[in-house]
Amino acid sequence: MKKGNAVGVILIIIGIGWIIRKAGLIDINWIASIKVLWPVFLVSLGISLLVKRRNWLVTSVWILTFVLFIGFGIYKRNEPGNIIDIEKRFGIDRSPIVAVEKRPFSAEIPLPRDAEQGRLILQLGGVNLNLKEGNDSFFVKTSSNIPGLQQRLAEGKQTVLEYSHEQFNAGNAVRNMDLEMNPGLVWEVDANLGVVDGEMDFENIPVEKITLQLGAGEMALSIGDKQEHSKVTLRAGASDVDIYVPSQAGLMVRSGNILTDLSFHNLSLTAKDGVYVSENYDSSEYKIEIDVVSALSAVQIFGR
C-alpha cells in the first residue's frame, strides 16, 4: 500500500472513532484502550510498512486494530478515563482536599471567613465549560447539568474546591458547567478535561497558576494583569486553544510540540531553543509564563 493510502486509512479510522465519541453512539473508554493497547498500534504500523504492496492486508490489519480498541474500550467503559495521573505528572498537591468527604453538588458556596486565596480543581472529562468573574459575596457560584457531579471543600487561608463526577454513562447528553469565581482572591486552577468546548476568562481575576490538560476540542483562555506573575501549564491533545494576554505584559513561552501549529499575534517575541520571550520580559511589572506541550493541536497566543 502506498504511504498516502495508509495514512488515509488511519485518518478514516480515527475520524470514525471521533464521530462515535462525539455522538455518544457507544460508551467507550478510549483512554483505557490507548493506555493498554498502544503497542498494538505500533505493530499494525510495522505490518503496514512491511506489506505495503498488499492493500487488502493493510486495510484488514487496521480494521482489526480499530475493532480491538473498540472492544477493549467497551469492556473498560466503567473505569476512570484519565490517560495519566495528572497530579503525579505535574506535581499537583491535593493533600488539603483528599481527606474531605465528597458531597452532592451545591450551586452556591459562601466565601469562607479566613479565605485569602482560592484553588479550583476540576476533574470533569468531557464538558462545555465556562469560567468567569463573579462577585465578592460568594466563593463560587455554579450552574451545571453534569450527572453525578460531586464536590469537596477544604476551608482555610487557601480554600480548596474540587469538582468531580461519576463515570459518564449518559449517552449523547451534553454536559455543561458555568462557574463564577470570586475576583477578590488570588487563584490557582487545576483542570483535567476530556473533550472540551468553552472559555476560561481570568481577565479580571488574579490567577497565579493554571494547570490545564485537554484531550480534544476548543478552549479560549484569557489572562489579565491582576497578578504580578502568572504561570500557565498547557497539555493538549487534538485541540484548538486560543490564549489572550495583555500586550504590555512580559511574556515567556516554552514549547514542546508534535505536529502542532503554535502562532503569535500582536506580540513581539524572540525565539531561541523553543523558548519565546518578549523584549520587555525582565522589566515588565506583570509577567506571564506559558509552558505548552501539545500534539496535533493549534495553539494561538494573542496580545490585546
JSON list of N, CA and C in Angstrom, two decimals, residues 103-112 134-135 137-144 149 151 153 155 161 163 177-182:
[
{"chain": "A", "resi": 103, "resn": "ARG", "atom": "N", "xyz": [-19.36, 15.46, 48.52]},
{"chain": "A", "resi": 103, "resn": "ARG", "atom": "CA", "xyz": [-20.76, 15.77, 48.78]},
{"chain": "A", "resi": 103, "resn": "ARG", "atom": "C", "xyz": [-21.48, 16.07, 47.49]},
{"chain": "A", "resi": 104, "resn": "PRO", "atom": "N", "xyz": [-22.81, 15.98, 47.50]},
{"chain": "A", "resi": 104, "resn": "PRO", "atom": "CA", "xyz": [-23.56, 16.35, 46.30]},
{"chain": "A", "resi": 104, "resn": "PRO", "atom": "C", "xyz": [-23.30, 17.80, 45.91]},
{"chain": "A", "resi": 105, "resn": "PHE", "atom": "N", "xyz": [-23.46, 18.08, 44.65]},
{"chain": "A", "resi": 105, "resn": "PHE", "atom": "CA", "xyz": [-23.21, 19.41, 44.09]},
{"chain": "A", "resi": 105, "resn": "PHE", "atom": "C", "xyz": [-24.09, 20.47, 44.75]},
{"chain": "A", "resi": 106, "resn": "SER", "atom": "N", "xyz": [-23.47, 21.61, 45.07]},
{"chain": "A", "resi": 106, "resn": "SER", "atom": "CA", "xyz": [-24.18, 22.77, 45.60]},
{"chain": "A", "resi": 106, "resn": "SER", "atom": "C", "xyz": [-23.89, 23.96, 44.70]},
{"chain": "A", "resi": 107, "resn": "ALA", "atom": "N", "xyz": [-24.93, 24.69, 44.31]},
{"chain": "A", "resi": 107, "resn": "ALA", "atom": "CA", "xyz": [-24.78, 25.76, 43.32]},
{"chain": "A", "resi": 107, "resn": "ALA", "atom": "C", "xyz": [-24.05, 26.98, 43.86]},
{"chain": "A", "resi": 108, "resn": "GLU", "atom": "N", "xyz": [-24.19, 27.27, 45.14]},
{"chain": "A", "resi": 108, "resn": "GLU", "atom": "CA", "xyz": [-23.58, 28.47, 45.71]},
{"chain": "A", "resi": 108, "resn": "GLU", "atom": "C", "xyz": [-22.74, 28.09, 46.92]},
{"chain": "A", "resi": 109, "resn": "ILE", "atom": "N", "xyz": [-21.51, 28.59, 46.96]},
{"chain": "A", "resi": 109, "resn": "ILE", "atom": "CA", "xyz": [-20.63, 28.36, 48.11]},
{"chain": "A", "resi": 109, "resn": "ILE", "atom": "C", "xyz": [-20.24, 29.72, 48.67]},
{"chain": "A", "resi": 110, "resn": "PRO", "atom": "N", "xyz": [-20.67, 30.04, 49.90]},
{"chain": "A", "resi": 110, "resn": "PRO", "atom": "CA", "xyz": [-20.33, 31.33, 50.51]},
{"chain": "A", "resi": 110, "resn": "PRO", "atom": "C", "xyz": [-18.82, 31.48, 50.68]},
{"chain": "A", "resi": 111, "resn": "LEU", "atom": "N", "xyz": [-18.37, 32.71, 50.76]},
{"chain": "A", "resi": 111, "resn": "LEU", "atom": "CA", "xyz": [-16.95, 32.99, 50.95]},
{"chain": "A", "resi": 111, "resn": "LEU", "atom": "C", "xyz": [-16.54, 32.67, 52.39]},
{"chain": "A", "resi": 112, "resn": "PRO", "atom": "N", "xyz": [-15.62, 31.73, 52.59]},
{"chain": "A", "resi": 112, "resn": "PRO", "atom": "CA", "xyz": [-15.15, 31.43, 53.95]},
{"chain": "A", "resi": 112, "resn": "PRO", "atom": "C", "xyz": [-14.51, 32.66, 54.60]},
{"chain": "A", "resi": 134, "resn": "GLY", "atom": "N", "xyz": [-17.11, 36.45, 39.08]},
{"chain": "A", "resi": 134, "resn": "GLY", "atom": "CA", "xyz": [-18.35, 36.54, 39.85]},
{"chain": "A", "resi": 134, "resn": "GLY", "atom": "C", "xyz": [-18.35, 37.80, 40.69]},
{"chain": "A", "resi": 135, "resn": "ASN", "atom": "N", "xyz": [-18.79, 37.68, 41.93]},
{"chain": "A", "resi": 135, "resn": "ASN", "atom": "CA", "xyz": [-18.78, 38.83, 42.83]},
{"chain": "A", "resi": 135, "resn": "ASN", "atom": "C", "xyz": [-18.13, 38.45, 44.16]},
{"chain": "A", "resi": 137, "resn": "SER", "atom": "N", "xyz": [-19.27, 38.35, 47.11]},
{"chain": "A", "resi": 137, "resn": "SER", "atom": "CA", "xyz": [-20.13, 37.79, 48.16]},
{"chain": "A", "resi": 137, "resn": "SER", "atom": "C", "xyz": [-20.00, 36.28, 48.28]},
{"chain": "A", "resi": 138, "resn": "PHE", "atom": "N", "xyz": [-19.59, 35.61, 47.20]},
{"chain": "A", "resi": 138, "resn": "PHE", "atom": "CA", "xyz": [-19.51, 34.16, 47.17]},
{"chain": "A", "resi": 138, "resn": "PHE", "atom": "C", "xyz": [-18.10, 33.72, 46.82]},
{"chain": "A", "resi": 139, "resn": "PHE", "atom": "N", "xyz": [-17.74, 32.52, 47.27]},
{"chain": "A", "resi": 139, "resn": "PHE", "atom": "CA", "xyz": [-16.50, 31.90, 46.83]},
{"chain": "A", "resi": 139, "resn": "PHE", "atom": "C", "xyz": [-16.66, 31.52, 45.36]},
{"chain": "A", "resi": 140, "resn": "VAL", "atom": "N", "xyz": [-17.68, 30.73, 45.05]},
{"chain": "A", "resi": 140, "resn": "VAL", "atom": "CA", "xyz": [-18.06, 30.45, 43.66]},
{"chain": "A", "resi": 140, "resn": "VAL", "atom": "C", "xyz": [-19.58, 30.31, 43.58]},
{"chain": "A", "resi": 141, "resn": "LYS", "atom": "N", "xyz": [-20.10, 30.55, 42.39]},
{"chain": "A", "resi": 141, "resn": "LYS", "atom": "CA", "xyz": [-21.49, 30.23, 42.06]},
{"chain": "A", "resi": 141, "resn": "LYS", "atom": "C", "xyz": [-21.45, 29.40, 40.78]},
{"chain": "A", "resi": 142, "resn": "THR", "atom": "N", "xyz": [-22.17, 28.28, 40.78]},
{"chain": "A", "resi": 142, "resn": "THR", "atom": "CA", "xyz": [-22.05, 27.32, 39.69]},
{"chain": "A", "resi": 142, "resn": "THR", "atom": "C", "xyz": [-23.42, 26.87, 39.19]},
{"chain": "A", "resi": 143, "resn": "SER", "atom": "N", "xyz": [-23.50, 26.69, 37.89]},
{"chain": "A", "resi": 143, "resn": "SER", "atom": "CA", "xyz": [-24.68, 26.08, 37.28]},
{"chain": "A", "resi": 143, "resn": "SER", "atom": "C", "xyz": [-24.21, 24.93, 36.41]},
{"chain": "A", "resi": 144, "resn": "SER", "atom": "N", "xyz": [-24.80, 23.74, 36.60]},
{"chain": "A", "resi": 144, "resn": "SER", "atom": "CA", "xyz": [-24.33, 22.58, 35.85]},
{"chain": "A", "resi": 144, "resn": "SER", "atom": "C", "xyz": [-25.43, 21.52, 35.74]},
{"chain": "A", "resi": 149, "resn": "LEU", "atom": "N", "xyz": [-22.48, 14.87, 39.59]},
{"chain": "A", "resi": 149, "resn": "LEU", "atom": "CA", "xyz": [-21.47, 15.85, 39.95]},
{"chain": "A", "resi": 149, "resn": "LEU", "atom": "C", "xyz": [-21.33, 15.93, 41.47]},
{"chain": "A", "resi": 151, "resn": "GLN", "atom": "N", "xyz": [-18.66, 17.44, 44.90]},
{"chain": "A", "resi": 151, "resn": "GLN", "atom": "CA", "xyz": [-17.69, 18.47, 45.24]},
{"chain": "A", "resi": 151, "resn": "GLN", "atom": "C", "xyz": [-17.08, 18.20, 46.62]},
{"chain": "A", "resi": 153, "resn": "LEU", "atom": "N", "xyz": [-14.82, 20.52, 49.65]},
{"chain": "A", "resi": 153, "resn": "LEU", "atom": "CA", "xyz": [-14.40, 21.86, 50.04]},
{"chain": "A", "resi": 153, "resn": "LEU", "atom": "C", "xyz": [-13.55, 21.79, 51.30]},
{"chain": "A", "resi": 155, "resn": "GLU", "atom": "N", "xyz": [-11.80, 24.46, 53.73]},
{"chain": "A", "resi": 155, "resn": "GLU", "atom": "CA", "xyz": [-11.71, 25.89, 54.02]},
{"chain": "A", "resi": 155, "resn": "GLU", "atom": "C", "xyz": [-10.38, 26.21, 54.72]},
{"chain": "A", "resi": 161, "resn": "LEU", "atom": "N", "xyz": [-11.46, 23.92, 46.45]},
{"chain": "A", "resi": 161, "resn": "LEU", "atom": "CA", "xyz": [-12.73, 23.36, 45.98]},
{"chain": "A", "resi": 161, "resn": "LEU", "atom": "C", "xyz": [-12.46, 22.42, 44.81]},
{"chain": "A", "resi": 163, "resn": "TYR", "atom": "N", "xyz": [-14.31, 19.78, 41.99]},
{"chain": "A", "resi": 163, "resn": "TYR", "atom": "CA", "xyz": [-15.50, 19.22, 41.34]},
{"chain": "A", "resi": 163, "resn": "TYR", "atom": "C", "xyz": [-15.08, 17.96, 40.58]},
{"chain": "A", "resi": 177, "resn": "MET", "atom": "N", "xyz": [-21.10, 23.26, 32.35]},
{"chain": "A", "resi": 177, "resn": "MET", "atom": "CA", "xyz": [-20.79, 23.86, 33.64]},
{"chain": "A", "resi": 177, "resn": "MET", "atom": "C", "xyz": [-20.43, 25.32, 33.42]},
{"chain": "A", "resi": 178, "resn": "ASP", "atom": "N", "xyz": [-21.15, 26.20, 34.11]},
{"chain": "A", "resi": 178, "resn": "ASP", "atom": "CA", "xyz": [-20.85, 27.63, 34.16]},
{"chain": "A", "resi": 178, "resn": "ASP", "atom": "C", "xyz": [-20.48, 27.97, 35.59]},
{"chain": "A", "resi": 179, "resn": "LEU", "atom": "N", "xyz": [-19.30, 28.57, 35.77]},
{"chain": "A", "resi": 179, "resn": "LEU", "atom": "CA", "xyz": [-18.78, 28.78, 37.12]},
{"chain": "A", "resi": 179, "resn": "LEU", "atom": "C", "xyz": [-18.27, 30.22, 37.25]},
{"chain": "A", "resi": 180, "resn": "GLU", "atom": "N", "xyz": [-18.80, 30.93, 38.27]},
{"chain": "A", "resi": 180, "resn": "GLU", "atom": "CA", "xyz": [-18.38, 32.29, 38.56]},
{"chain": "A", "resi": 180, "resn": "GLU", "atom": "C", "xyz": [-17.45, 32.27, 39.78]},
{"chain": "A", "resi": 181, "resn": "MET", "atom": "N", "xyz": [-16.30, 32.93, 39.67]},
{"chain": "A", "resi": 181, "resn": "MET", "atom": "CA", "xyz": [-15.27, 32.88, 40.70]},
{"chain": "A", "resi": 181, "resn": "MET", "atom": "C", "xyz": [-15.11, 34.24, 41.36]},
{"chain": "A", "resi": 182, "resn": "ASN", "atom": "N", "xyz": [-14.80, 34.21, 42.64]},
{"chain": "A", "resi": 182, "resn": "ASN", "atom": "CA", "xyz": [-14.61, 35.44, 43.40]},
{"chain": "A", "resi": 182, "resn": "ASN", "atom": "C", "xyz": [-13.38, 36.20, 42.88]}
]
